[in-house]
Amino acid sequence: MSTWLNRQRALADFTLAAMGRRRIKNAALVMVYALVVFLLASAMFFAASLRHEMHQVLAEAPELTVQRLIMGRQDLIDAAAAERIGAIRGVSQARPRLWGYYYDRISGANYTVMVPDDPDLMPPPGEVMIGEGIPRARGFTWDGAPLFLSRHLGDLQRFNVARTFGTDSALMSADLILMTEADFRAFFGIPEGLFTDVVARVRNPNELGKIVEKAAIANPDLRFVTRDDIERTYQKLFDWREGLMAALAGAAVLAFVIFAAEKASGLSAEESREIGILKAIGWDTRDVIAMKLWEGGLVSFGAFLIGTIAAYAHVFVFKGALFAPVLRGWAVIYPDFTLTPQIDGLQILTLGLLTTLPYVAATVVPIWRRASADPDAVMR
Amino acid sequence: MITLSAVTKLYNEGRPNEVQALRGIDLTLAPGALSVLKGPSGSGKSTLLSIVACMARPTSGRVTLNGETVSGLPERFQTELRRTTFGFIFQRFNLIRGLSVLENVILPAAPTGEPRARVIERAMERLAALDLTPRALTPVEHLSGGEAQRAAIARALINDPPILIADEPTANLDTALTERFLDILRAERAAGRTLIVTSHDPRIWGAEGVDAVIELRDGRITHEITGGVA
């Protein structure tokens, strides 16, 4: 074992010394390679963390959302529907919700307007609680500036801001406006007794499928959306965005592998001569390949390490500044939030294999052809 | 004891540019002797040396080392022989540029798995014996011709091989450096090493201590003197 270790150490020492001769070239190679890893790792870290945030948020969400459909479009639902849903066997609680969107012509942003369930989040009449993105979108210059909302030309509704949410909940609340039920109905003109939708909780989540099946038959005008449906939709959205980034980074990886293969197959006369010398003085084909594996390993592992650490800093310290717009969606209000690092071993292993193996293979295979020739033939 | 029986070597066999470098060589090289292969350029000296040293395979014929056939051995065993049995001093020294003298000298020991400290200690002893200690950390491209040759000798001897092979070792050396090289050869011969040298330099094949001179021309042995030349 120690002989094997000594041999590996000697080969690694030679590799390092040999690489040291072309410092700038090798450093440039590592940097280009690290950039490719950085792109790929950033996309993976960002998407994984968004998925984690989504799971966290949806874990608290009710299992079932019920909407009323008319001609395939969502319509307001009456309070009686909430009672009907609550009466379904297996449903523990059903309550109607009031929420909607408000398009702000001034900032060009869409706000989500809601009547909160939580009494702690209920503002006094005539006042609102707002997400941190709204003062930014509106350009509020001082604390306590009132929020004016206009539904049409000539209309102006004033709301005092009771509270502005912090950035810790920004992923969910950046564009949120909370107001009382009376203010909501007055602002949007929603008659008493009508609601946006109904949310329900079930006693045993394992029975959800059956409950939805029965409820849908009994209420053909209602649409039942489960938490899993919502999660799947988000998942698809994130996967699509991650896929977009991964495809771009994948193209970069491919370009890099072609570059590496080109570099390795076009061995310089000097490198060929060196392989000949090494074989002549007693290096085996395996030794030459092991040396090249060390070289490929050092370059790719170094690039992997630099790229991964830079991606970690990019995503979790600098909030994915470079491609957050692509990954978190297109909007006027970008939530100002810090992602929680979510990295697992499998993710790192996948990234490592995706980035190091193609390079090592691309550099070792052409060397193998050269190194397996007779030393006399290599030297001539 | 190295013996060659009916050894031939063809390059580019079957092609229009086919060259017959060796034609039916029968030769015995005694152990512990200093043997010189002489002859003009293209006579087949270097090819013969390559075949003896397991760097190339004969097209036909057989090479034995101490009674064992080595010419048909698989690559792995030939490499083992090159590493443990033969030390090489190449015509242009073939040191690896950009590396220091010491790094070059320890290269043949890298695949052996011997502890690095011990290899370096032995390398420094070799360099000291060849007056190269002050140049140990110098990149080889900064060495003079004589220093480069001594570095190549140190590298050839690092695994303590019983047979030392030198291809045209004095082609680029002046008289003083040639004498210095001959002294080293004689010292190694006295230490019991078998030495095989190719040269068309009369200062080598006519030198004191040469045990055998084999003359080649057009791939054939034309003259052979054994049992002490000078």
XYZ file of C-alpha atoms in Angstrom:
610
model
C 0.000 0.000 0.000
C 2.770 2.410 0.928
C 4.502 1.559 -2.382
C 1.329 2.525 -4.194
C 1.081 5.758 -2.213
C 4.745 6.582 -2.818
C 4.280 5.961 -6.525
C 1.205 8.173 -6.640
C 3.013 10.875 -4.706
C 5.981 10.744 -7.075
C 3.669 10.941 -10.091
C 1.723 13.830 -8.540
C 4.974 15.648 -7.720
C 6.158 15.303 -11.291
C 2.763 16.410 -12.602
C 2.793 19.517 -10.420
C 6.355 20.366 -11.433
C 5.491 19.816 -15.104
C 2.346 21.942 -14.838
C 4.323 24.642 -13.056
C 6.264 25.163 -16.279
C 3.144 26.443 -18.041
C 1.655 28.386 -15.165
C -0.235 31.024 -17.141
C -1.638 28.557 -19.663
C -2.781 26.162 -16.952
C -4.176 28.968 -14.781
C -6.185 30.253 -17.775
C -7.462 26.731 -18.429
C -8.549 26.318 -14.795
C -10.294 29.700 -14.863
C -12.264 28.964 -18.046
C -13.162 25.559 -16.656
C -14.137 27.077 -13.281
C -16.445 29.503 -15.100
C -18.296 26.592 -16.696
C -18.629 24.860 -13.312
C -19.751 28.146 -11.782
C -22.627 28.513 -14.265
C -23.796 24.961 -13.779
C -23.418 25.023 -9.987
C -25.186 28.373 -9.674
C -28.185 27.055 -11.615
C -28.315 23.932 -9.452
C -27.917 25.747 -6.126
C -30.441 28.417 -7.021
C -33.107 26.026 -8.236
C -32.597 23.640 -5.301
C -33.007 26.470 -2.814
C -36.100 27.814 -4.548
C -37.575 24.328 -4.476
C -36.778 24.105 -0.781
C -38.477 27.458 -0.107
C -41.466 26.274 -2.094
C -41.722 23.075 -0.034
C -41.477 25.098 3.175
C -44.250 27.437 2.094
C -46.522 24.747 0.717
C -46.053 22.591 3.826
C -48.134 25.203 5.675
C -50.714 25.566 2.917
C -54.147 23.917 3.147
C -54.438 20.580 1.384
C -57.299 21.696 -0.857
C -58.279 24.841 -2.747
C -61.750 24.982 -4.289
C -62.688 27.340 -7.100
C -65.939 27.886 -8.914
C -65.773 27.608 -12.680
C -68.073 29.181 -15.221
C -67.382 28.482 -18.885
C -63.950 27.243 -17.938
C -63.028 30.446 -16.129
C -62.758 31.018 -12.418
C -65.657 32.913 -10.909
C -66.568 34.156 -7.460
C -67.797 31.480 -5.102
C -70.577 31.964 -2.551
C -70.299 31.334 1.192
C -72.737 28.437 0.963
C -70.185 26.501 -1.070
C -67.778 26.710 1.860
C -70.442 25.151 4.047
C -71.064 22.379 1.484
C -67.373 21.623 1.266
C -67.009 21.671 5.045
C -69.780 19.096 5.257
C -67.934 16.594 3.025
C -66.847 13.593 5.069
C -63.128 13.819 5.840
C -62.924 17.632 5.532
C -62.052 19.143 8.894
C -62.320 22.786 8.011
C -63.309 24.920 5.038
C -63.181 28.666 4.843
C -63.731 31.154 2.046
C -60.941 33.562 1.058
C -60.897 36.987 -0.492
C -57.923 37.825 -2.622
C -57.172 39.306 -6.010
C -54.682 41.134 -8.158
C -54.291 44.819 -8.586
C -52.412 46.240 -11.556
C -50.575 49.374 -10.560
C -50.343 51.668 -13.602
C -47.825 53.900 -11.857
C -45.163 51.277 -11.318
C -46.352 48.747 -13.925
C -46.376 46.077 -11.216
C -49.018 43.590 -10.173
C -49.837 43.452 -6.466
C -51.570 40.612 -4.659
C -54.345 41.993 -2.472
C -55.661 39.760 0.320
C -57.866 39.722 3.361
C -55.763 37.935 5.998
C -57.022 35.047 8.144
C -54.606 35.713 10.931
C -56.016 38.407 13.275
C -52.434 39.545 13.996
C -52.074 40.460 10.344
C -55.403 42.288 10.123
C -54.807 46.029 9.649
C -57.199 48.598 11.106
C -59.960 49.800 8.733
C -58.626 52.146 6.053
C -55.081 50.883 6.539
C -52.994 48.211 4.818
C -50.004 46.022 5.541
C -47.656 45.777 2.558
C -44.742 43.695 1.326
C -41.268 45.167 1.084
C -41.402 45.300 -2.715
C -44.241 47.835 -2.868
C -42.454 50.836 -1.316
C -39.558 50.044 -3.662
C -41.837 49.884 -6.702
C -43.578 53.072 -5.686
C -40.398 54.874 -4.683
C -41.546 55.746 -1.168
C -39.055 58.121 0.286
C -40.140 58.186 3.899
C -41.595 55.788 6.467
C -45.329 56.160 6.889
C -45.969 57.429 3.376
C -49.583 56.528 2.505
C -50.419 54.162 -0.362
C -52.695 55.599 -3.013
C -54.410 53.100 -5.292
C -56.380 54.072 -8.372
C -58.862 51.747 -10.042
C -59.584 54.010 -13.011
C -58.868 57.529 -14.183
C -60.038 60.063 -11.649
C -60.217 57.521 -8.838
C -57.819 57.657 -5.916
C -58.129 55.577 -2.780
C -55.866 56.349 0.149
C -54.616 53.689 2.559
C -52.297 54.371 5.444
C -49.546 51.797 5.816
C -49.892 50.044 9.181
C -46.874 47.827 8.649
C -44.301 46.879 6.014
C -43.130 43.260 5.979
C -39.401 42.493 6.197
C -37.210 40.701 3.712
C -37.301 37.398 5.636
C -40.709 36.630 4.154
C -40.084 38.515 0.915
C -40.282 35.461 -1.313
C -43.991 35.216 -0.431
C -44.903 38.749 0.622
C -42.909 41.129 -1.598
C -45.956 42.177 -3.664
C -48.610 41.636 -0.977
C -51.223 44.106 0.254
C -53.356 43.054 3.232
C -56.569 44.912 4.010
C -59.814 44.388 5.926
C -62.728 42.544 4.347
C -64.832 45.689 4.229
C -62.056 47.673 2.531
C -61.456 44.820 0.079
C -65.132 44.543 -0.886
C -65.433 48.289 -1.218
C -62.234 48.612 -3.257
C -62.989 45.790 -5.724
C -66.775 46.066 -5.618
C -67.345 42.500 -4.426
C -70.869 41.944 -3.042
C -71.338 40.473 0.425
C -71.456 36.696 0.528
C -69.145 36.161 -2.472
C -65.520 35.093 -2.202
C -62.536 34.350 -4.427
C -62.178 30.699 -3.462
C -62.449 28.276 -0.563
C -59.565 26.500 1.154
C -60.082 23.298 3.065
C -58.112 21.038 5.354
C -58.629 17.298 5.556
C -58.265 15.050 8.576
C -56.216 12.378 6.816
C -54.117 13.563 3.867
C -53.993 9.952 2.596
C -57.712 10.206 1.881
C -57.381 13.402 -0.120
C -57.665 11.680 -3.487
C -60.872 9.953 -2.531
C -62.330 13.115 -0.979
C -61.600 15.112 -4.152
C -63.066 12.357 -6.318
C -66.347 12.275 -4.353
C -66.581 16.061 -3.941
C -66.017 16.642 -7.663
C -68.906 14.327 -8.535
C -71.201 16.031 -6.022
C -70.131 19.553 -7.118
C -69.552 19.530 -10.872
C -69.296 23.353 -11.009
C -66.331 23.399 -8.620
C -62.685 22.730 -9.308
C -60.627 21.059 -6.577
C -56.925 21.867 -6.611
C -54.743 19.896 -4.215
C -51.503 21.068 -2.604
C -49.664 18.471 -4.680
C -51.126 19.993 -7.865
C -49.753 23.385 -6.871
C -46.417 21.888 -5.932
C -46.207 20.085 -9.264
C -46.931 23.305 -11.125
C -44.171 25.130 -9.242
C -41.867 22.175 -9.736
C -42.440 22.299 -13.487
C -41.842 26.018 -13.526
C -38.555 25.730 -11.608
C -37.499 22.680 -13.576
C -38.118 24.534 -16.803
C -36.085 27.512 -15.642
C -33.333 25.342 -14.226
C -33.410 23.345 -17.432
C -32.951 26.520 -19.420
C -29.876 27.454 -17.373
C -28.600 23.868 -17.371
C -28.969 23.731 -21.150
C -26.896 26.893 -21.488
C -24.317 25.593 -19.019
C -24.439 22.191 -20.722
C -23.580 23.846 -24.009
C -20.664 25.510 -22.245
C -19.532 22.136 -20.837
C -19.726 20.593 -24.297
C -17.726 23.446 -25.804
C -15.154 23.027 -23.077
C -14.875 19.263 -23.623
C -14.348 19.824 -27.349
C -11.687 22.377 -26.486
C -10.026 19.976 -24.031
C -10.121 17.078 -26.511
C -8.677 19.325 -29.196
C -5.915 20.424 -26.858
C -5.099 16.876 -25.790
C -5.260 15.269 -29.221
C -3.048 17.940 -30.682
C -0.193 17.035 -28.347
C 2.700 19.357 -28.902
C 5.958 17.933 -30.187
C 7.449 18.794 -26.811
C 4.819 16.782 -24.913
C 5.184 13.812 -27.273
C 8.921 13.913 -26.819
C 8.520 13.970 -23.051
C 6.250 10.930 -23.109
C 8.884 9.150 -25.206
C 11.601 10.049 -22.708
C 9.499 8.886 -19.773
C 8.792 5.573 -21.456
C 12.439 5.128 -22.406
C 13.612 5.618 -18.828
C 11.231 3.003 -17.503
C 7.786 4.546 -17.172
C 5.010 2.173 -18.058
C 2.003 3.165 -20.193
C 0.041 3.017 -16.928
C 2.475 5.461 -15.302
C 2.097 7.964 -18.149
C -1.684 7.649 -17.995
C -1.654 7.923 -14.190
C 0.415 11.094 -14.528
C -2.083 12.507 -17.035
C -4.936 11.481 -14.733
C -3.257 13.471 -11.997
C -2.972 16.414 -14.351
C -6.618 16.131 -15.456
C -7.670 15.510 -11.875
C -5.794 18.511 -10.500
C -7.095 20.833 -13.230
C -10.671 19.615 -13.042
C -10.824 19.307 -9.262
C -9.269 22.754 -8.865
C -11.774 24.203 -11.323
C -14.607 22.294 -9.662
C -13.622 23.643 -6.252
C -13.218 27.242 -7.443
C -16.401 27.112 -9.557
C -18.489 25.551 -6.794
C -17.315 27.918 -4.076
C -17.824 30.911 -6.382
C -21.329 29.632 -7.243
C -22.129 29.199 -3.538
C -21.051 32.771 -2.857
C -22.913 33.985 -5.940
C -26.200 32.330 -4.991
C -26.209 32.584 -1.222
C -24.160 35.728 -0.561
C -24.817 37.820 -3.664
C -28.370 36.441 -4.088
C -27.740 34.965 -7.522
C -27.354 38.431 -8.983
C -26.217 37.232 -12.400
C -29.177 35.154 -13.433
C -31.800 35.547 -10.750
C -34.091 37.297 -13.274
C -34.229 34.091 -15.328
C -34.527 31.682 -12.456
C -37.041 33.400 -10.224
C -39.294 34.750 -12.907
C -40.041 37.911 -14.816
C -41.682 40.614 -12.726
C -41.508 44.272 -11.926
C -41.174 43.505 -8.242
C -38.331 41.164 -7.526
C -38.479 39.918 -3.966
C -35.448 40.962 -1.990
C -34.688 37.769 -0.117
C -31.798 35.573 0.976
C -31.960 31.931 -0.003
C -31.266 29.259 2.550
C -28.366 27.091 1.334
C -29.732 23.703 0.325
C -26.962 21.418 -0.876
C -26.887 17.676 -0.639
C -24.068 15.231 -1.302
C -25.770 13.770 -4.340
C -26.070 17.214 -5.889
C -22.363 17.876 -5.396
C -21.472 14.404 -6.666
C -23.591 14.924 -9.786
C -21.969 18.273 -10.388
C -18.506 16.771 -9.834
C -19.133 13.925 -12.257
C -20.738 16.197 -14.849
C -17.755 18.506 -14.850
C -14.644 16.455 -14.050
C -15.256 13.190 -15.901
C -15.654 14.660 -19.410
C -12.445 16.657 -19.023
C -10.405 13.797 -17.615
C -11.681 11.460 -20.345
C -11.038 14.051 -23.049
C -7.436 14.491 -21.937
C -6.526 10.907 -21.069
C -7.802 9.038 -24.150
C -5.509 10.704 -26.725
C -2.549 10.334 -24.335
C -3.264 6.630 -24.021
C -2.850 6.186 -27.775
C 0.470 7.969 -27.678
C 1.731 6.362 -24.499
C 1.093 2.802 -25.629
C 3.529 3.114 -28.561
C 7.096 1.729 -28.311
C 9.388 4.317 -26.757
C 11.675 3.997 -29.751
C 8.769 4.917 -32.054
C 7.797 7.841 -29.818
C 11.357 9.131 -29.780
C 11.912 9.070 -33.522
C 25.547 -11.638 -20.633
C 23.577 -10.256 -23.575
C 23.298 -12.296 -26.756
C 21.712 -11.430 -30.065
C 20.901 -14.197 -32.544
C 20.053 -13.461 -36.186
C 18.523 -10.116 -35.252
C 17.022 -8.070 -38.074
C 15.100 -4.821 -37.904
C 12.917 -3.358 -40.602
C 11.340 0.083 -40.333
C 8.173 0.877 -42.326
C 7.837 -2.783 -43.241
C 5.966 -3.427 -46.474
C 5.861 0.240 -47.445
C 7.745 1.949 -50.268
C 9.994 3.646 -47.711
C 10.985 0.377 -46.006
C 14.455 0.482 -44.428
C 16.425 -2.541 -43.241
C 18.403 -1.168 -40.306
C 19.848 -4.473 -39.060
C 20.597 -7.642 -41.048
C 21.202 -10.910 -39.228
C 23.171 -9.678 -36.224
C 24.802 -12.346 -34.052
C 26.574 -10.829 -31.086
C 27.550 -11.545 -27.487
C 28.218 -8.717 -25.028
C 30.140 -9.805 -21.964
C 28.982 -8.792 -18.487
C 31.068 -6.186 -16.700
C 32.737 -5.145 -19.961
C 32.884 -1.815 -21.753
C 31.717 -2.536 -25.299
C 31.685 0.082 -28.048
C 29.554 -0.113 -31.182
C 31.159 1.962 -33.889
C 30.304 2.807 -37.433
C 29.154 5.656 -39.643
C 25.752 7.299 -39.425
C 23.012 4.950 -40.629
C 25.068 1.839 -39.910
C 22.483 0.596 -37.371
C 24.316 1.367 -34.087
C 21.451 3.196 -32.421
C 18.886 0.657 -33.642
C 20.989 -2.157 -32.190
C 21.233 -0.256 -28.914
C 17.432 0.268 -28.856
C 16.843 -3.463 -29.357
C 19.388 -4.494 -26.709
C 17.789 -2.061 -24.270
C 14.195 -3.290 -24.901
C 13.165 0.044 -26.400
C 12.341 -1.563 -29.736
C 11.582 -5.111 -30.831
C 13.542 -6.935 -33.529
C 11.622 -7.812 -36.687
C 13.145 -11.275 -36.425
C 15.780 -12.959 -34.293
C 16.164 -13.140 -30.553
C 17.797 -11.191 -27.742
C 18.600 -12.871 -24.424
C 19.715 -11.389 -21.141
C 21.491 -13.782 -18.803
C 19.961 -16.676 -20.705
C 16.388 -15.349 -20.654
C 14.763 -14.265 -23.910
C 13.753 -10.629 -23.553
C 12.915 -9.639 -27.132
C 9.458 -11.238 -27.044
C 8.460 -10.097 -23.594
C 5.194 -8.187 -23.201
C 5.470 -4.413 -22.957
C 5.005 -4.388 -19.193
C 8.020 -6.654 -18.577
C 10.169 -4.782 -21.087
C 9.335 -1.563 -19.236
C 10.319 -3.232 -15.970
C 13.665 -4.165 -17.536
C 14.224 -0.631 -18.809
C 13.543 0.658 -15.323
C 15.615 -1.807 -13.318
C 18.271 -3.283 -15.610
C 19.238 -0.549 -18.055
C 20.311 3.024 -17.557
C 20.306 5.303 -20.601
C 22.386 8.255 -21.630
C 20.871 9.648 -24.804
C 22.747 11.460 -27.534
C 20.959 14.732 -26.834
C 20.646 13.797 -23.154
C 16.829 14.045 -23.377
C 16.462 15.854 -20.087
C 12.984 17.282 -19.509
C 13.097 21.026 -19.931
C 11.627 23.244 -17.254
C 12.420 20.753 -14.505
C 15.438 21.009 -12.222
C 18.427 18.669 -12.391
C 17.228 16.883 -9.250
C 13.666 16.483 -10.601
C 15.099 14.988 -13.806
C 17.422 12.647 -11.949
C 14.675 11.132 -9.777
C 12.251 10.593 -12.686
C 13.121 6.921 -13.400
C 12.448 6.133 -9.733
C 8.921 7.603 -9.756
C 7.129 4.386 -10.836
C 9.082 2.218 -8.364
C 7.156 3.471 -5.333
C 10.364 3.897 -3.364
C 10.104 6.472 -0.547
C 10.848 9.913 -1.936
C 13.344 10.821 0.789
C 15.461 7.785 -0.008
C 15.388 8.500 -3.758
C 16.399 12.110 -3.198
C 19.216 11.059 -0.882
C 20.550 8.670 -3.531
C 20.146 11.306 -6.256
C 22.111 13.829 -4.213
C 24.886 11.261 -3.716
C 25.014 10.698 -7.479
C 25.072 14.427 -8.147
C 27.832 14.894 -5.569
C 29.915 12.155 -7.210
C 29.495 13.979 -10.530
C 30.223 17.455 -9.068
C 26.691 18.626 -9.746
C 25.507 19.371 -6.193
C 25.462 23.162 -6.698
C 23.326 22.684 -9.839
C 20.772 20.337 -8.259
C 17.960 22.890 -8.289
C 18.926 24.545 -11.572
C 16.528 24.075 -14.496
C 18.247 21.777 -16.972
C 18.034 24.244 -19.853
C 20.557 26.424 -17.988
C 23.220 23.694 -17.869
C 26.336 23.566 -20.038
C 26.822 20.547 -22.355
C 29.079 18.756 -19.879
C 26.748 19.424 -16.959
C 23.747 18.219 -18.946
C 25.577 15.027 -19.780
C 26.497 14.414 -16.150
C 22.890 15.073 -15.158
C 21.862 12.466 -17.753
C 24.402 10.035 -16.263
C 23.040 10.637 -12.759
C 19.520 9.978 -14.054
C 20.654 6.783 -15.809
C 22.170 5.478 -12.578
C 19.411 6.448 -10.129
C 17.872 2.959 -10.056
C 21.353 1.397 -9.852
C 20.995 -0.605 -13.088
C 23.608 -3.298 -13.844
C 23.843 -2.183 -17.483
C 24.574 1.382 -18.599
C 23.911 2.334 -22.210
C 25.125 5.498 -23.922
C 24.253 6.595 -27.451
C 26.908 8.838 -29.030
C 27.747 10.339 -25.637
C 30.592 12.559 -26.774
C 29.064 13.879 -29.982
C 28.744 17.384 -28.501
C 31.695 17.399 -26.079
C 35.185 18.813 -26.315
C 38.286 16.778 -25.498
C 38.411 17.671 -21.798
C 34.766 16.767 -21.296
C 35.248 13.562 -23.320
C 38.107 12.594 -20.990
C 35.906 13.349 -18.004
C 33.188 11.138 -19.456
C 35.659 8.298 -20.086
C 36.806 8.540 -16.458
C 33.217 8.141 -15.340
C 32.772 5.129 -17.644
C 35.901 3.505 -16.308
C 34.772 4.083 -12.717
C 31.416 2.486 -13.441
C 33.090 -0.453 -15.165
C 35.367 -0.869 -12.153
C 32.202 -0.885 -9.999
C 31.062 -3.949 -11.980
C 28.603 -2.345 -14.354
C 28.238 -3.531 -17.944
C 28.674 -0.626 -20.363
C 27.505 -0.467 -23.949
C 28.328 2.671 -25.902
C 27.787 3.653 -29.520
C 30.236 6.089 -31.007
C 32.059 6.962 -34.175
C 34.488 9.012 -32.092
C 37.976 7.428 -32.075
C 38.584 9.016 -28.649
C 35.971 6.577 -27.331
C 36.620 3.313 -29.162
C 40.359 3.791 -28.935
C 40.297 4.650 -25.238
C 41.937 2.749 -22.431
C 39.586 0.310 -20.692
C 37.462 -0.534 -23.744
C 36.972 -4.314 -23.771
C 35.272 -4.812 -27.118
C 34.717 -2.805 -30.285
C 32.049 -3.944 -32.711
C 32.011 -2.232 -36.071
C 28.792 -1.986 -38.024
C 28.105 -0.982 -41.584
C 24.811 -1.125 -43.442
C 23.197 -3.087 -40.637
C 25.864 -5.803 -40.478
C 28.786 -6.446 -38.172
C 31.890 -6.012 -40.258
C 34.549 -6.217 -37.573
C 34.682 -7.276 -33.954
C 37.584 -6.940 -31.535
C 37.213 -8.437 -28.075
C 39.434 -9.086 -25.088
C 40.842 -5.588 -24.566
C 41.411 -2.968 -27.188
C 43.806 -0.365 -25.810
